[in-house]
mmCIF file of C-alpha atoms and ligand atoms in Angstrom:
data_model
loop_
_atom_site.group_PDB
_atom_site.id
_atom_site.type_symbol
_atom_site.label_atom_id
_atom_site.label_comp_id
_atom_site.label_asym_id
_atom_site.label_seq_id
_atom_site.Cartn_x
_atom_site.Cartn_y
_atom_site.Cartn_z
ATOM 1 C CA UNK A 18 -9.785 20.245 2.977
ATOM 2 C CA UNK A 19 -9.205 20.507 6.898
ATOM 3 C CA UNK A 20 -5.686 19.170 6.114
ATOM 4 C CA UNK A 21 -4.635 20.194 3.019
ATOM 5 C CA UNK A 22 -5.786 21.174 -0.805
ATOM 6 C CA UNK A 23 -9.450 20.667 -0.149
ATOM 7 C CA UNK A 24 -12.197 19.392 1.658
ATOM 8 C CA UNK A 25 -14.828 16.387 1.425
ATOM 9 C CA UNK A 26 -17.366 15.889 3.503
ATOM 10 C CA UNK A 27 -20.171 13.486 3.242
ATOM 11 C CA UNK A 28 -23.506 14.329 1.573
ATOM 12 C CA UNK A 29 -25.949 13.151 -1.241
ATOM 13 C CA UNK A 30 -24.805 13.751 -4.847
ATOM 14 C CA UNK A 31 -25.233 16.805 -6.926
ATOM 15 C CA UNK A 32 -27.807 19.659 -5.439
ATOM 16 C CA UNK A 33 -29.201 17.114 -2.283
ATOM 17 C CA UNK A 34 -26.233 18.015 0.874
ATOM 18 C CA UNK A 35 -28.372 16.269 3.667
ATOM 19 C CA UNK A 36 -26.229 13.184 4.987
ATOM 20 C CA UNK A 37 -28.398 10.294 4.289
ATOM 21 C CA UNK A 38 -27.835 7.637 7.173
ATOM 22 C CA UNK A 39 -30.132 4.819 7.385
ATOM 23 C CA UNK A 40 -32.596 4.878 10.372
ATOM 24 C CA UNK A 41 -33.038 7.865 11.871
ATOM 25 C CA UNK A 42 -29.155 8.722 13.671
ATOM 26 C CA UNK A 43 -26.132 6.609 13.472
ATOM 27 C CA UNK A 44 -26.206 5.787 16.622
ATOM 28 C CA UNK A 45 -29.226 4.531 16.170
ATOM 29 C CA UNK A 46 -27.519 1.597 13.861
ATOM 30 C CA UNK A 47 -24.923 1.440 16.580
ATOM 31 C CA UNK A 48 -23.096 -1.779 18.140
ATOM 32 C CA UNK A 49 -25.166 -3.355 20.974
ATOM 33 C CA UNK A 50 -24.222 -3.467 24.053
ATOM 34 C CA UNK A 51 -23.731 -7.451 23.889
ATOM 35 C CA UNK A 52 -20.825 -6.916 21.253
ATOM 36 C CA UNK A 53 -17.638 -6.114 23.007
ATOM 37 C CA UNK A 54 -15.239 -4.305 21.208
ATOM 38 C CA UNK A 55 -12.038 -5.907 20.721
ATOM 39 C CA UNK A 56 -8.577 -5.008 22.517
ATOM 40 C CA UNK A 57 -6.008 -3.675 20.333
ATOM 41 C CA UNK A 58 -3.633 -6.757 21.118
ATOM 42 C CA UNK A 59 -6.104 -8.381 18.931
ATOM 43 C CA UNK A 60 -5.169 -6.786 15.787
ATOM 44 C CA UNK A 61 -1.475 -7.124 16.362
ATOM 45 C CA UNK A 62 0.728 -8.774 13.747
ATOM 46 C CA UNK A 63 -2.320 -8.557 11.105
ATOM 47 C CA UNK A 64 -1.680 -10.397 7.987
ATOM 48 C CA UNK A 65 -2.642 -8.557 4.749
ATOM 49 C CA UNK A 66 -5.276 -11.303 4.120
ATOM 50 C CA UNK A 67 -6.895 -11.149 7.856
ATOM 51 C CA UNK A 68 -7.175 -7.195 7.184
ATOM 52 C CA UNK A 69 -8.267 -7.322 4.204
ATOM 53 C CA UNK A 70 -11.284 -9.164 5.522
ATOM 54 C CA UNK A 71 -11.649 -6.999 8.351
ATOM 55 C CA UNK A 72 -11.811 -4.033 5.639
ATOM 56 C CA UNK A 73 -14.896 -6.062 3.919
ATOM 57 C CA UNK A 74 -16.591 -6.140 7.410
ATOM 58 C CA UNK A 75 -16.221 -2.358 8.062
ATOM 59 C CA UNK A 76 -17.308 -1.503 4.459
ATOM 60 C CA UNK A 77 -20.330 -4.104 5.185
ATOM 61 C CA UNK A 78 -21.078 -1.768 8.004
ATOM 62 C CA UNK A 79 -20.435 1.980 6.359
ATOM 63 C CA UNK A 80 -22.567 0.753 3.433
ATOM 64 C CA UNK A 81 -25.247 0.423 5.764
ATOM 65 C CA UNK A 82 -24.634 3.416 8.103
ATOM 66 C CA UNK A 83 -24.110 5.704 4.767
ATOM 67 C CA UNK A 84 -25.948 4.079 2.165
ATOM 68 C CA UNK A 85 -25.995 7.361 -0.475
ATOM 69 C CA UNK A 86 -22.845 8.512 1.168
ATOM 70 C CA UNK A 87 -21.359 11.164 -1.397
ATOM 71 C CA UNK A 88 -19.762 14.442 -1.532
ATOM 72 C CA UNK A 89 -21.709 17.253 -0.024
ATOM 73 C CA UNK A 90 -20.147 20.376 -2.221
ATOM 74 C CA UNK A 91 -23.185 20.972 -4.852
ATOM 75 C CA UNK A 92 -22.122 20.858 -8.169
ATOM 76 C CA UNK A 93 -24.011 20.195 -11.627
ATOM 77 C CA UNK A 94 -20.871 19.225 -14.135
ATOM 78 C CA UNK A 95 -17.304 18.406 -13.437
ATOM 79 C CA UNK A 96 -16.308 22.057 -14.220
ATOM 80 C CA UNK A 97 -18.513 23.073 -10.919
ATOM 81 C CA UNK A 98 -17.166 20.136 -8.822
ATOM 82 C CA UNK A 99 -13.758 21.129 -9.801
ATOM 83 C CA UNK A 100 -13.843 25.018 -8.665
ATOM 84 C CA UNK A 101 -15.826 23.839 -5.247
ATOM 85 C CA UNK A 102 -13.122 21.519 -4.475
ATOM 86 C CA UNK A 103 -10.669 24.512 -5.089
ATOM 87 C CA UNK A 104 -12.693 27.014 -2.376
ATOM 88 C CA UNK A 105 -13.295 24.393 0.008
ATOM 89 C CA UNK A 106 -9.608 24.373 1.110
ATOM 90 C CA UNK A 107 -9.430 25.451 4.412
ATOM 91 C CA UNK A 108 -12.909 25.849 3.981
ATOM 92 C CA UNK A 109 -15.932 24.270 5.227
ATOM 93 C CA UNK A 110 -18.300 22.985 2.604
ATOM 94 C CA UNK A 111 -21.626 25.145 3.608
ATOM 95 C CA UNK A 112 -20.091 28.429 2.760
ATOM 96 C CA UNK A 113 -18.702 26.784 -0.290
ATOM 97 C CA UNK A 114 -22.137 25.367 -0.840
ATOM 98 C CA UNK A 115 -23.212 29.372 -0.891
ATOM 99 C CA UNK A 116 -21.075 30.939 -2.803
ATOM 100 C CA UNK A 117 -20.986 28.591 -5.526
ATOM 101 C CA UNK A 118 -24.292 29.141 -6.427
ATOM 102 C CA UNK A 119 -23.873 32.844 -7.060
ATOM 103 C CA UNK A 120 -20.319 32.455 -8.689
ATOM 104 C CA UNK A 121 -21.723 29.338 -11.268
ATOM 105 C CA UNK A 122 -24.219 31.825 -12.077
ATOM 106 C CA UNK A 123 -22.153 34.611 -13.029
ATOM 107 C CA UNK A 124 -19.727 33.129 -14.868
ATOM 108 C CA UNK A 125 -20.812 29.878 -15.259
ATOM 109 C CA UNK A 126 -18.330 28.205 -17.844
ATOM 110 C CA UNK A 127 -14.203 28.013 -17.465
ATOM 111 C CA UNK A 128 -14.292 31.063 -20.127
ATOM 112 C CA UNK A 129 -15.750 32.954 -18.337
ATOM 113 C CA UNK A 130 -14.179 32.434 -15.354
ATOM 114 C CA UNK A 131 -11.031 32.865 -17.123
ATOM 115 C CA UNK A 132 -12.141 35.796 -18.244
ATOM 116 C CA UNK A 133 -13.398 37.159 -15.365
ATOM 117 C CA UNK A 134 -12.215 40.543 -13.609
ATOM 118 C CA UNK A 135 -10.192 39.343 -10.468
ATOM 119 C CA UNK A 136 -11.497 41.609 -8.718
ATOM 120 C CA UNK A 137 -14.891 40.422 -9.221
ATOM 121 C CA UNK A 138 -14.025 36.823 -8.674
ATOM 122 C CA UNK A 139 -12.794 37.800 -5.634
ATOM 123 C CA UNK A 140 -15.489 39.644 -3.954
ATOM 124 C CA UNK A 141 -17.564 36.967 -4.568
ATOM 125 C CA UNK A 142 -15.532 33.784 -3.230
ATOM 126 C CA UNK A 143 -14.192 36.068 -0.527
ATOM 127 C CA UNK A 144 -15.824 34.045 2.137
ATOM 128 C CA UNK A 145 -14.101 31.276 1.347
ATOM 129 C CA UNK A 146 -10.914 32.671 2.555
ATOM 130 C CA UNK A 147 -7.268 32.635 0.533
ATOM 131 C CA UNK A 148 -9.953 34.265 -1.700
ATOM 132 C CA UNK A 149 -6.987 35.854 -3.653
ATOM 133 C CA UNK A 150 -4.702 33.116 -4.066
ATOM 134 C CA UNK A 151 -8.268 31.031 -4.472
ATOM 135 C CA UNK A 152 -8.821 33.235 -7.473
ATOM 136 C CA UNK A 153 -5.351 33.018 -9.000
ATOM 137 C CA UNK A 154 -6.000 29.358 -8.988
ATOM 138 C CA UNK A 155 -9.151 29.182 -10.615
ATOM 139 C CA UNK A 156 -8.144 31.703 -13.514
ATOM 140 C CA UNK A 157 -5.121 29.760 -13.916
ATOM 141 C CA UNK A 158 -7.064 26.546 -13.919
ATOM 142 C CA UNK A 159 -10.023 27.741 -16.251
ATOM 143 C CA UNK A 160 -7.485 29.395 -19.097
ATOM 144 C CA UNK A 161 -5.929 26.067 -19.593
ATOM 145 C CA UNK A 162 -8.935 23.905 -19.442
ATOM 146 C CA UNK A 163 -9.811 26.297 -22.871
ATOM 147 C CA UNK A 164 -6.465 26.451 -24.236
ATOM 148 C CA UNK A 165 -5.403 22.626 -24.135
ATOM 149 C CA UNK A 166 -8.917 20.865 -23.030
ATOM 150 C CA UNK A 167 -11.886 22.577 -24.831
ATOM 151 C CA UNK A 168 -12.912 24.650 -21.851
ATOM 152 C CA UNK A 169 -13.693 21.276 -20.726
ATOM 153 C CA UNK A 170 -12.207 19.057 -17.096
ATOM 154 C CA UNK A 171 -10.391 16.151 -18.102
ATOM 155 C CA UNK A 172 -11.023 12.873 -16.688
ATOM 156 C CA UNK A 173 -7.636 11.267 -15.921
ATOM 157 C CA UNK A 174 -5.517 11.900 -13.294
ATOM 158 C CA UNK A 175 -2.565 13.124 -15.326
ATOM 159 C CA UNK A 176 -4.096 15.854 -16.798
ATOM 160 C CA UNK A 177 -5.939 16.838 -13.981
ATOM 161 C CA UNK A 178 -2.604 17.259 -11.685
ATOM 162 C CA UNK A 179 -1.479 20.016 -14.440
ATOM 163 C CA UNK A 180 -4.185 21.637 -13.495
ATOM 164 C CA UNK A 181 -2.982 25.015 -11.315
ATOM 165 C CA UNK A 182 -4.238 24.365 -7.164
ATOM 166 C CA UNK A 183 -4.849 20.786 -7.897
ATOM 167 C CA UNK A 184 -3.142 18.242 -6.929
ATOM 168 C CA UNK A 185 -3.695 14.498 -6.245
ATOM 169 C CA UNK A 186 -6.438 14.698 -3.154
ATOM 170 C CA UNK A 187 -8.767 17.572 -5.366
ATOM 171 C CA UNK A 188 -7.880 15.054 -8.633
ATOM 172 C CA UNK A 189 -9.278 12.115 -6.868
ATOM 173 C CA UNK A 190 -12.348 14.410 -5.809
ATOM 174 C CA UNK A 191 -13.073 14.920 -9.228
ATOM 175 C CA UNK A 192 -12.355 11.620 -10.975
ATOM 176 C CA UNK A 193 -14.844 9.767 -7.915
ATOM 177 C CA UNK A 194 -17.580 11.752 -7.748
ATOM 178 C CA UNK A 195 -18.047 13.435 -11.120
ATOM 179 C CA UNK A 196 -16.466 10.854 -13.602
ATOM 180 C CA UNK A 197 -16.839 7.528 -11.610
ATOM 181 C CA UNK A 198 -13.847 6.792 -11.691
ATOM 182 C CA UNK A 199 -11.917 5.106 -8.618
ATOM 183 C CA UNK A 200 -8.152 6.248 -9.238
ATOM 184 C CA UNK A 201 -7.609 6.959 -5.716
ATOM 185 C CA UNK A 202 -8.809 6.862 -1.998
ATOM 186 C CA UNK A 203 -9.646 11.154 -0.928
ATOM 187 C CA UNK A 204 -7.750 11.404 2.364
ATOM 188 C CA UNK A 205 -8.509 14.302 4.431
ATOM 189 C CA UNK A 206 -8.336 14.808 7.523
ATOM 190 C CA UNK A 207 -11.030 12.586 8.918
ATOM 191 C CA UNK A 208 -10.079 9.901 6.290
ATOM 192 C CA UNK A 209 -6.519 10.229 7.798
ATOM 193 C CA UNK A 210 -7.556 9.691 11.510
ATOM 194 C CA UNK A 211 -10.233 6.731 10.556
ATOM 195 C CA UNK A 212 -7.491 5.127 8.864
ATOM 196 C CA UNK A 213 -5.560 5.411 11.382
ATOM 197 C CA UNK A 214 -7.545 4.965 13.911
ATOM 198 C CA UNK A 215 -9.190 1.422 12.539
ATOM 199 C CA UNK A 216 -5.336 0.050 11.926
ATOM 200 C CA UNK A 217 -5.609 0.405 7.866
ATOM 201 C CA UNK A 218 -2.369 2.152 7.547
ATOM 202 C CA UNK A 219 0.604 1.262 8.588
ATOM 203 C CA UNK A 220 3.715 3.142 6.257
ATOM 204 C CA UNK A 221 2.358 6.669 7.431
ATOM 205 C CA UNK A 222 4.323 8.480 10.490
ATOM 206 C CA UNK A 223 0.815 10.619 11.417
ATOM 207 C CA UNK A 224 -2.707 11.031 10.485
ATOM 208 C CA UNK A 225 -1.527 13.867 8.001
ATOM 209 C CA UNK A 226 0.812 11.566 6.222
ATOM 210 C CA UNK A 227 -1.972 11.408 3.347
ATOM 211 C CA UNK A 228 0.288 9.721 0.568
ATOM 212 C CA UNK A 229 1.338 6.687 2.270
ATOM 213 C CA UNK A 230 -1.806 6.652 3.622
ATOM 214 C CA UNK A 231 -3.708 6.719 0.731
ATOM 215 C CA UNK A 232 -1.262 3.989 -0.593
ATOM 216 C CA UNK A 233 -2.229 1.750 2.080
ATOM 217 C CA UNK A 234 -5.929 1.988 1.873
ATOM 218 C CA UNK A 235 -5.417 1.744 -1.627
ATOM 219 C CA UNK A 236 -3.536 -1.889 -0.934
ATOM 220 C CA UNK A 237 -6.344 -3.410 1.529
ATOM 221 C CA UNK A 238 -9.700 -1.458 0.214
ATOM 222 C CA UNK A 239 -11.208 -3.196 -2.978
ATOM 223 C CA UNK A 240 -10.824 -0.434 -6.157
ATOM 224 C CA UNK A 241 -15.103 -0.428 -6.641
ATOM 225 C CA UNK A 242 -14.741 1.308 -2.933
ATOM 226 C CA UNK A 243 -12.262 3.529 -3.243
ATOM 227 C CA UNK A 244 -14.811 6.574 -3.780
ATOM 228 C CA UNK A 245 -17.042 5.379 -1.392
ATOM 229 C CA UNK A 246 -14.918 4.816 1.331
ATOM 230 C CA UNK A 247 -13.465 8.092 1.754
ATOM 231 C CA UNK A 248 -17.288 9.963 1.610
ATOM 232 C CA UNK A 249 -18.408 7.243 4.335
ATOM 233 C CA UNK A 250 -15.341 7.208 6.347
ATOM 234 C CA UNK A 251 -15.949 11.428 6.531
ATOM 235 C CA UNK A 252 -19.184 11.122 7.346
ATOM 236 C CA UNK A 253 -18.142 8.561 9.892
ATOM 237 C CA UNK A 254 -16.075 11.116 11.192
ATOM 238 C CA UNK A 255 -17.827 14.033 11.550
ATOM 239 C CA UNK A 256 -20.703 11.862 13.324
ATOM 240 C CA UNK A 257 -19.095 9.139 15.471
ATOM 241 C CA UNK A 258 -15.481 9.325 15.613
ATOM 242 C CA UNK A 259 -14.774 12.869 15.745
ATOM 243 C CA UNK A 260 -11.241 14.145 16.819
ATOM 244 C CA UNK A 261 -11.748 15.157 19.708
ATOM 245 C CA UNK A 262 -14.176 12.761 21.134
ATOM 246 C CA UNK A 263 -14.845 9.679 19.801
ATOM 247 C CA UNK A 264 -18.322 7.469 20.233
ATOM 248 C CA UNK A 265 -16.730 4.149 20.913
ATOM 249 C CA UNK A 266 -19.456 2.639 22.960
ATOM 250 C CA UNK A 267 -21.779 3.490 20.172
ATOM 251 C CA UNK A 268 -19.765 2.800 16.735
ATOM 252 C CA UNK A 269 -20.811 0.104 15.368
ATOM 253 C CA UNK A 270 -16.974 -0.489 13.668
ATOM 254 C CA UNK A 271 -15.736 -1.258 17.264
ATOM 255 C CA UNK A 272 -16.024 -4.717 16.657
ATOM 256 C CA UNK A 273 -12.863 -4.221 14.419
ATOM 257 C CA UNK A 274 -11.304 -1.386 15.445
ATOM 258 C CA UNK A 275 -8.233 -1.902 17.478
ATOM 259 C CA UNK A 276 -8.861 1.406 18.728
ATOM 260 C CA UNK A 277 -12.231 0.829 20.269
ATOM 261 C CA UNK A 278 -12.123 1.673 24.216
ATOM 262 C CA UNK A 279 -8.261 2.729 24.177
ATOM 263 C CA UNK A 280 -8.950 6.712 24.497
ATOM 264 C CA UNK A 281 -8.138 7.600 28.262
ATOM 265 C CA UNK A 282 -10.114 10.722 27.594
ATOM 266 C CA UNK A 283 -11.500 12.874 25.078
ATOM 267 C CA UNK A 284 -8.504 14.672 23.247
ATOM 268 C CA UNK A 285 -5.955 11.723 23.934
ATOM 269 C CA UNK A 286 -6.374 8.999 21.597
ATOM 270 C CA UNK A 287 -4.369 6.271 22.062
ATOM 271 C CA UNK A 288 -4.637 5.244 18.399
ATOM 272 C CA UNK A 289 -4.122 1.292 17.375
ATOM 273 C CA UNK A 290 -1.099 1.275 14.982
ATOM 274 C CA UNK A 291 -0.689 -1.934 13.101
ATOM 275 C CA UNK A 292 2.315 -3.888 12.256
ATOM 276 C CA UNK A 293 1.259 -4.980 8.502
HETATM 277 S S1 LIG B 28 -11.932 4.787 17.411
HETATM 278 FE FE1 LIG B 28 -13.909 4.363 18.374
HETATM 279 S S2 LIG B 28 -15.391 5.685 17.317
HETATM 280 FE FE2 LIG B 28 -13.550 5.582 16.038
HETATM 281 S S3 LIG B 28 -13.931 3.928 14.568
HETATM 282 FE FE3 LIG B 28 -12.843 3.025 16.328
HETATM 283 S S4 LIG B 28 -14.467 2.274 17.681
HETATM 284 FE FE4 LIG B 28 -15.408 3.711 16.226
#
């Protein structure tokens, strides 16, 4: 990811990568004009149970904005998810979304990528970057899902953190999108800045500060949306409320953002921090 161990961005499960939005842009299913965002002071001194229902509203709205929102590094099995997540740090997911395709089909179980000559392996995720370090991982990764997992990925977060280059962020990749499992809320680094950003964290010191504010999300986000939330939040992201410049006029989560309209100028967010 942008921010750490991997990446997510949105997309449609499996082989499909197009975001699917409904109607034909987001902005398209943007606030109207009529509904003024609110000021930040309106958020202050939230109770857990008045932003808990402000979470329901925004996940009303993301549901509709990103109705198939899912993970946009192609992948057929667990195994394939698992090694994408691993090249896509510092990575973005198209040239993941290349490579994979000829490294799946070249060694395309964790034996043989075990196996595999490291120079080989190399050469072909060398576009990825960190290609060797990338590689070490993988090997490392593949030997002991055949030695203590039947070549196979596990599906619980404690064996998956024992896996070499994975820790909790690629884990909760993994469990979400190819088990269906919701053990955790993905935060990269557009998860980090939405959270932040929409006043749903309020432990973490930064937007980077992906533990606590994972925790938090965790504490106000029902479990059934733990998965979705982080692909729609990304996709949010990347479409609307992008680092540098973000849509407020046009979001249609300004209604409960306490950071709607609080940007002086693109580049210096003024982000709404929340007292819990
Ligand atoms: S900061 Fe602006 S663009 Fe981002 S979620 Fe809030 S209202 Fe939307």
């Amino acid at each position: 990811m942008a921010n750490g161990e991997d990446r997510m961005t949105v997309g449609t499960r499996g082989r499909r990568s197009k975001l699917a939005v409904r109607g034909s842009t987001v902005l398209s299913a943007a606030t109207s004009k009529e509904e003024k965002p609110r000021t930040k002071g309106a958020f202050t001194d939230e109770s857990v149970a008045a932003k808990k229902r402000r979470v329901r509203r925004i996940l009303a709205a993301l549901h509709k904005l990103y109705p198939a929102a899912d993970c946009a590094l192609r992948h057929n099995d667990p195994l394939q998810l698992l090694i994408a997540t691993i090249l896509s740090a510092q990575c973005t997911d198209e040239t993941v979304n290349k490579v994979t395709p000829v490294l799946f089909a070249r060694f395309p179980t964790a034996q043989a990528l075990g196996e595999a000559s490291r120079e080989e392996l190399e050469a072909v995720i060398h576009s990825t970057g960190f290609f060797r370090q990338k590689a070490k991982s993988i090997q490392a990764t593949c030997r002991k899902l055949v030695a203590e997992f039947d070549g196979q990925v596990p599906d619980t977060m404690e064996a998956l953190v024992t896996l070499s280059g994975v820790a909790r962020k690629t884990a909760n990749v993994v469990l979400g999108t190819a088990f269906g499992k919701n053990e955790g809320v993905v935060v990269d680094t557009h998860v980090g800045r939405l959270a932040t950003r929409l006043g749903l964290t309020w432990s973490s010191k930064d937007t980077k500060d992906a533990v606590k504010i994972e925790r938090d999300l965790m504490d106000v986000v029902p479990r059934e949306e733990w998965t979705f939330v982080a692909h729609a939040l990304i996709g949010h992201g990347r479409l609307v409320c992008s680092a540098r410049k973000p849509d407020c006029p046009h979001c249609t989560l300004a209604g409960d953002c306490p950071s709607a309209g609080t940007f002086e100028d693109a580049g210096t967010p003024s982000p709404g921090r929340l007292s819990r």
